[in-house]
């Protein structure tokens, strides 16, 4: 092709100059040139003699040429309808990540009752989401660098959507866990691709502003799932029990609706192009040029004053990259399918090894520590806040327990629900409890004689140190665990209600959970918008460090929280402060790796982010009943470590993608 630079080539006719140490390309239309000055060893400035050193200099030079060409091409294509459409489709993929994480607190009470899940299994159900996201980030991040952004993003979101729908129909704990894991693998793989894909349609000047706006879709996903859960889920424990009598209860419906962001994103991506920066890196320059021209035409379709034709043409395209660094180079001819599989695994492994050698080793290690600490603190506190609020509500509820002692009931009939009562040293004779609910009811050291319990639903109801004789239990869910150290004689039990042997707590505060999550997610929105203004002026590293340090200091205020209202305000302020740093970390991570390692690197550090989130959630869940000093000091210390590490990061404001 005319005007094409040949990497590592020699002279043309008439003894022309060598291009082994410089890559020069001159635009015919506006005089723009893509030039890399030759590199020389030592102070004498003598050129390379050739060989391997000469080849590596040529490769490095070519990478810079591609980045500069892409920057000029995307800047001339402009920002407009193409990028807004891409933001919407990519943003829905980002929202799917939030939906996957935050739908669990809403469905857990219903799943606990219907699938008969104990406390340990509930912990694993939360952990399996993080584990799936870890796997997805590593696998799809690597595939995106080898196969392209768009197709891998569509496949990742497709896996998420399909298994999210499947999980809504799973009847057992094991099958439900498997479906949720696969769903998380898909959405975990989409996160690194979303940011890389969208960033490669932005010029350097627009990158921080519009990537920050893209981040807004993450809390919007949380708001969406909170509002949907508020609309269709029951808000009380007894409501959960009644709802689960339905063939397809509300929490199954919620899981179906949660697949919509991924499905709509896939539909949008069908009509969007591949990243032109990836196409350049893969040696598909003509396809890249078609994408640039498409962006230009779409952005200027309502602007008759714009140039009729895109200014760059195939004449200005840089040369193909050397085959040793190409992204899409085919595997060597294999003698068997096994040989091809081994080659693919080696390529997969070699991509990760590049993250841990110079020049990427230091930045990879810094991002591992930074993402781990940030995620540990954020998801830990996100878990602690609602659980501690639940604990405060429970303690307040228990403080209102009605204590009835030394009471005598002879021939009494009870047919209305009984809640939060403790009978002590009381006597029941010839009484009946019919078609009612016991919630948090205790019979301590009571005598129960000739009493009928018929059609009874119970929650946290216990008979302790009591005498029970000549009585009947018909269609109740009372089992041996509800009778502690009791003397039972001549008691008839008929038609014991089948179901889960676990003691489901009707005294849950789902309405408070909805409200707390909604406030927390809404508070993230102004934080993301504020960072869009500040990152471009202050830089990525300063915003990350400032956000982490302020979040660490703000965590110390946990000591003063003693009410639900104070906790909601504290969480909202924390999310507002923290989101600016989180947003800057996303942008800095994307800008810190070259195109052929961009999603591989981001996918790997996002896996450490998920690991930190899982460990943080488990750790802070165990600190709920401890002194507030424990979560306060833990969160402050971890976030402070992240802030200290962040100052070592290189600034990426001027990096070309």
XYZ file of C-alpha atoms in Angstrom, residues 252-509:
258
model
C -37.877 -15.506 41.288
C -39.540 -12.711 39.336
C -36.890 -10.279 40.582
C -34.107 -12.535 39.280
C -35.756 -12.595 35.866
C -35.969 -8.807 35.775
C -32.314 -8.557 36.813
C -31.282 -10.113 33.504
C -32.704 -7.161 31.551
C -29.631 -4.847 31.712
C -27.437 -7.548 30.175
C -30.010 -8.431 27.519
C -30.541 -4.808 26.449
C -26.770 -4.208 26.415
C -26.284 -7.208 24.103
C -28.942 -5.877 21.721
C -27.198 -2.511 21.658
C -23.772 -4.043 21.054
C -25.077 -5.888 17.983
C -25.263 -2.533 16.198
C -21.964 -1.122 17.490
C -18.475 -1.507 15.957
C -15.366 -3.167 17.308
C -12.817 -0.963 19.071
C -10.677 0.694 16.380
C -7.686 0.711 18.736
C -7.902 -3.063 19.111
C -8.219 -3.441 15.341
C -5.070 -1.403 14.830
C -3.200 -3.490 17.375
C -4.387 -6.691 15.732
C -3.106 -5.581 12.326
C -6.613 -5.007 10.907
C -5.961 -1.437 9.827
C -8.524 -1.227 7.038
C -11.294 -2.326 9.408
C -10.085 0.245 11.922
C -10.250 2.975 9.293
C -13.818 1.972 8.448
C -14.727 2.339 12.132
C -13.147 5.811 12.326
C -15.076 6.858 9.222
C -18.290 5.415 10.646
C -17.833 7.356 13.901
C -17.189 10.561 11.948
C -20.242 10.159 9.736
C -22.526 9.293 12.651
C -21.331 12.204 14.762
C -21.739 14.652 11.893
C -24.899 13.352 10.221
C -26.869 16.441 11.354
C -24.041 18.903 10.724
C -24.061 20.047 7.083
C -21.142 22.388 7.783
C -18.830 19.467 8.567
C -16.380 18.148 6.014
C -18.053 15.902 3.508
C -15.335 13.316 3.916
C -13.232 12.100 6.797
C -9.809 13.678 6.567
C -7.717 10.581 7.281
C -7.500 7.863 4.650
C -5.801 4.531 4.136
C -2.704 6.410 2.978
C -2.010 7.540 6.538
C -2.351 4.133 8.178
C 0.693 2.937 10.153
C 2.184 -0.379 9.248
C 1.126 -3.692 10.681
C 2.760 -4.661 13.909
C 5.453 -7.339 13.851
C 4.033 -10.830 14.091
C 5.828 -11.496 17.363
C 3.535 -9.031 19.184
C 0.352 -9.329 17.192
C -2.884 -10.008 19.057
C -4.622 -12.243 16.613
C -1.821 -14.264 15.110
C -3.124 -17.771 14.395
C -1.674 -20.778 16.188
C 0.924 -22.823 14.350
C -0.435 -25.832 12.491
C -1.123 -28.461 15.153
C -0.922 -32.174 14.678
C -3.977 -32.657 16.880
C -6.708 -30.843 18.762
C -4.695 -31.400 21.942
C -1.701 -29.569 20.459
C -3.917 -26.596 19.571
C -5.363 -26.584 23.097
C -1.884 -26.622 24.623
C -0.868 -23.724 22.392
C -3.924 -21.714 23.487
C -3.160 -22.371 27.139
C 0.436 -21.272 26.639
C -0.715 -18.049 24.960
C -3.169 -17.499 27.814
C -0.472 -18.038 30.450
C 2.135 -15.911 28.672
C -0.232 -12.933 28.714
C -0.381 -13.066 32.508
C 3.360 -13.482 32.808
C 3.814 -10.169 30.988
C 2.025 -8.432 33.865
C 4.785 -9.516 36.247
C 7.833 -8.472 34.254
C 9.164 -5.019 33.525
C 7.879 -2.518 32.628
C 4.523 -3.666 34.084
C 5.630 -5.401 37.302
C 5.602 -2.410 39.630
C 2.272 -0.982 38.477
C 0.637 -4.430 38.647
C 1.760 -4.972 42.236
C 0.604 -1.481 43.228
C -2.817 -2.012 41.667
C -3.186 -5.420 43.347
C -2.672 -3.855 46.779
C -4.753 -0.785 45.970
C -7.744 -2.647 44.535
C -7.650 -5.258 47.307
C -7.642 -2.703 50.123
C -10.257 -0.473 48.496
C -12.588 -3.396 47.839
C -12.005 -4.926 51.289
C -12.979 -1.658 52.961
C -15.902 -0.783 50.685
C -17.646 -4.155 50.483
C -16.857 -4.831 54.128
C -18.630 -1.667 55.239
C -21.404 -2.229 52.684
C -22.035 -5.548 54.451
C -21.611 -4.182 57.972
C -23.966 -1.202 57.688
C -27.244 -3.103 56.978
C -26.369 -5.976 59.315
C -25.555 -3.607 62.159
C -28.772 -1.703 61.492
C -30.600 -5.031 61.703
C -28.871 -5.687 65.034
C -29.951 -2.297 66.385
C -33.519 -2.995 65.293
C -33.423 -6.423 66.919
C -32.152 -5.015 70.202
C -34.827 -2.332 70.126
C -37.439 -5.005 69.403
C -36.245 -7.185 72.263
C -36.336 -4.240 74.642
C -40.087 -4.002 73.977
C -40.760 -7.660 74.833
C -43.916 -8.051 76.950
C -43.159 -10.047 80.093
C -46.120 -11.925 81.594
C -45.388 -13.837 84.784
C -47.481 -15.958 87.149
C -50.525 -15.736 84.876
C -53.293 -18.367 84.819
C -55.393 -19.183 81.743
C -58.257 -21.671 82.174
C -60.489 -22.377 79.207
C -59.116 -19.469 77.183
C -59.169 -19.440 73.364
C -56.429 -17.669 71.432
C -57.101 -17.033 67.748
C -55.080 -13.909 66.944
C -51.371 -13.814 66.287
C -49.048 -13.449 69.252
C -45.767 -11.555 68.924
C -42.854 -10.604 71.167
C -44.247 -12.072 74.406
C -42.517 -13.992 77.144
C -44.654 -16.057 79.524
C -42.854 -16.971 82.754
C -44.186 -19.273 85.527
C -47.628 -19.263 83.909
C -50.359 -21.930 83.847
C -52.448 -22.919 80.796
C -55.314 -25.432 81.214
C -58.030 -26.464 78.759
C -56.962 -23.710 76.328
C -56.770 -23.588 72.555
C -54.440 -21.826 70.149
C -56.054 -22.020 66.731
C -55.026 -20.819 63.258
C -52.478 -18.220 64.330
C -48.832 -17.187 64.258
C -46.309 -17.179 67.091
C -43.407 -14.771 66.488
C -40.714 -14.440 69.150
C -42.820 -16.114 71.838
C -41.295 -17.943 74.824
C -42.919 -20.215 77.386
C -40.419 -20.333 80.291
C -41.087 -22.597 83.297
C -44.767 -22.876 82.359
C -47.303 -25.660 82.883
C -49.385 -26.547 79.820
C -52.200 -29.045 80.454
C -54.930 -30.173 78.043
C -54.087 -27.471 75.502
C -54.703 -27.702 71.750
C -52.272 -26.108 69.250
C -53.894 -26.273 65.790
C -52.707 -24.804 62.473
C -49.842 -22.833 63.973
C -46.971 -21.044 62.216
C -44.035 -20.141 64.404
C -40.880 -18.032 64.333
C -38.311 -18.067 67.118
C -40.822 -19.664 69.496
C -39.513 -21.897 72.304
C -40.796 -23.905 75.277
C -38.124 -23.966 77.987
C -38.123 -25.820 81.328
C -41.868 -26.375 80.992
C -44.318 -29.200 81.714
C -46.521 -30.211 78.782
C -49.121 -32.949 79.243
C -52.417 -34.203 77.784
C -52.081 -31.770 74.851
C -52.400 -31.946 71.063
C -50.261 -30.400 68.303
C -52.087 -30.503 64.951
C -50.632 -29.013 61.756
C -47.888 -26.985 63.394
C -44.262 -26.456 62.436
C -43.005 -27.053 65.991
C -40.214 -29.609 66.117
C -37.956 -31.035 68.813
C -35.629 -28.024 68.637
C -38.442 -25.812 69.937
C -38.678 -27.740 73.214
C -35.709 -27.249 75.527
C -35.476 -29.233 78.771
C -39.227 -29.853 78.864
C -41.187 -32.672 80.544
C -43.620 -33.981 77.901
C -46.242 -36.637 78.740
C -49.304 -37.935 76.871
C -48.901 -35.473 73.996
C -50.404 -36.156 70.556
C -48.726 -34.814 67.417
C -50.729 -35.068 64.184
C -49.937 -34.032 60.613
C -46.723 -32.244 61.434
C -46.278 -29.648 58.706
C -43.551 -30.682 56.313
C -40.958 -28.136 55.368
C -37.682 -26.599 56.376
C -36.479 -27.544 59.870
C -34.716 -24.180 60.210
C -36.311 -21.548 62.410
C -37.035 -18.698 59.999
C -37.165 -15.267 61.637
C -40.338 -13.344 60.797
C -38.851 -10.299 62.495
C -36.824 -9.010 59.564
C -36.742 -5.430 58.352
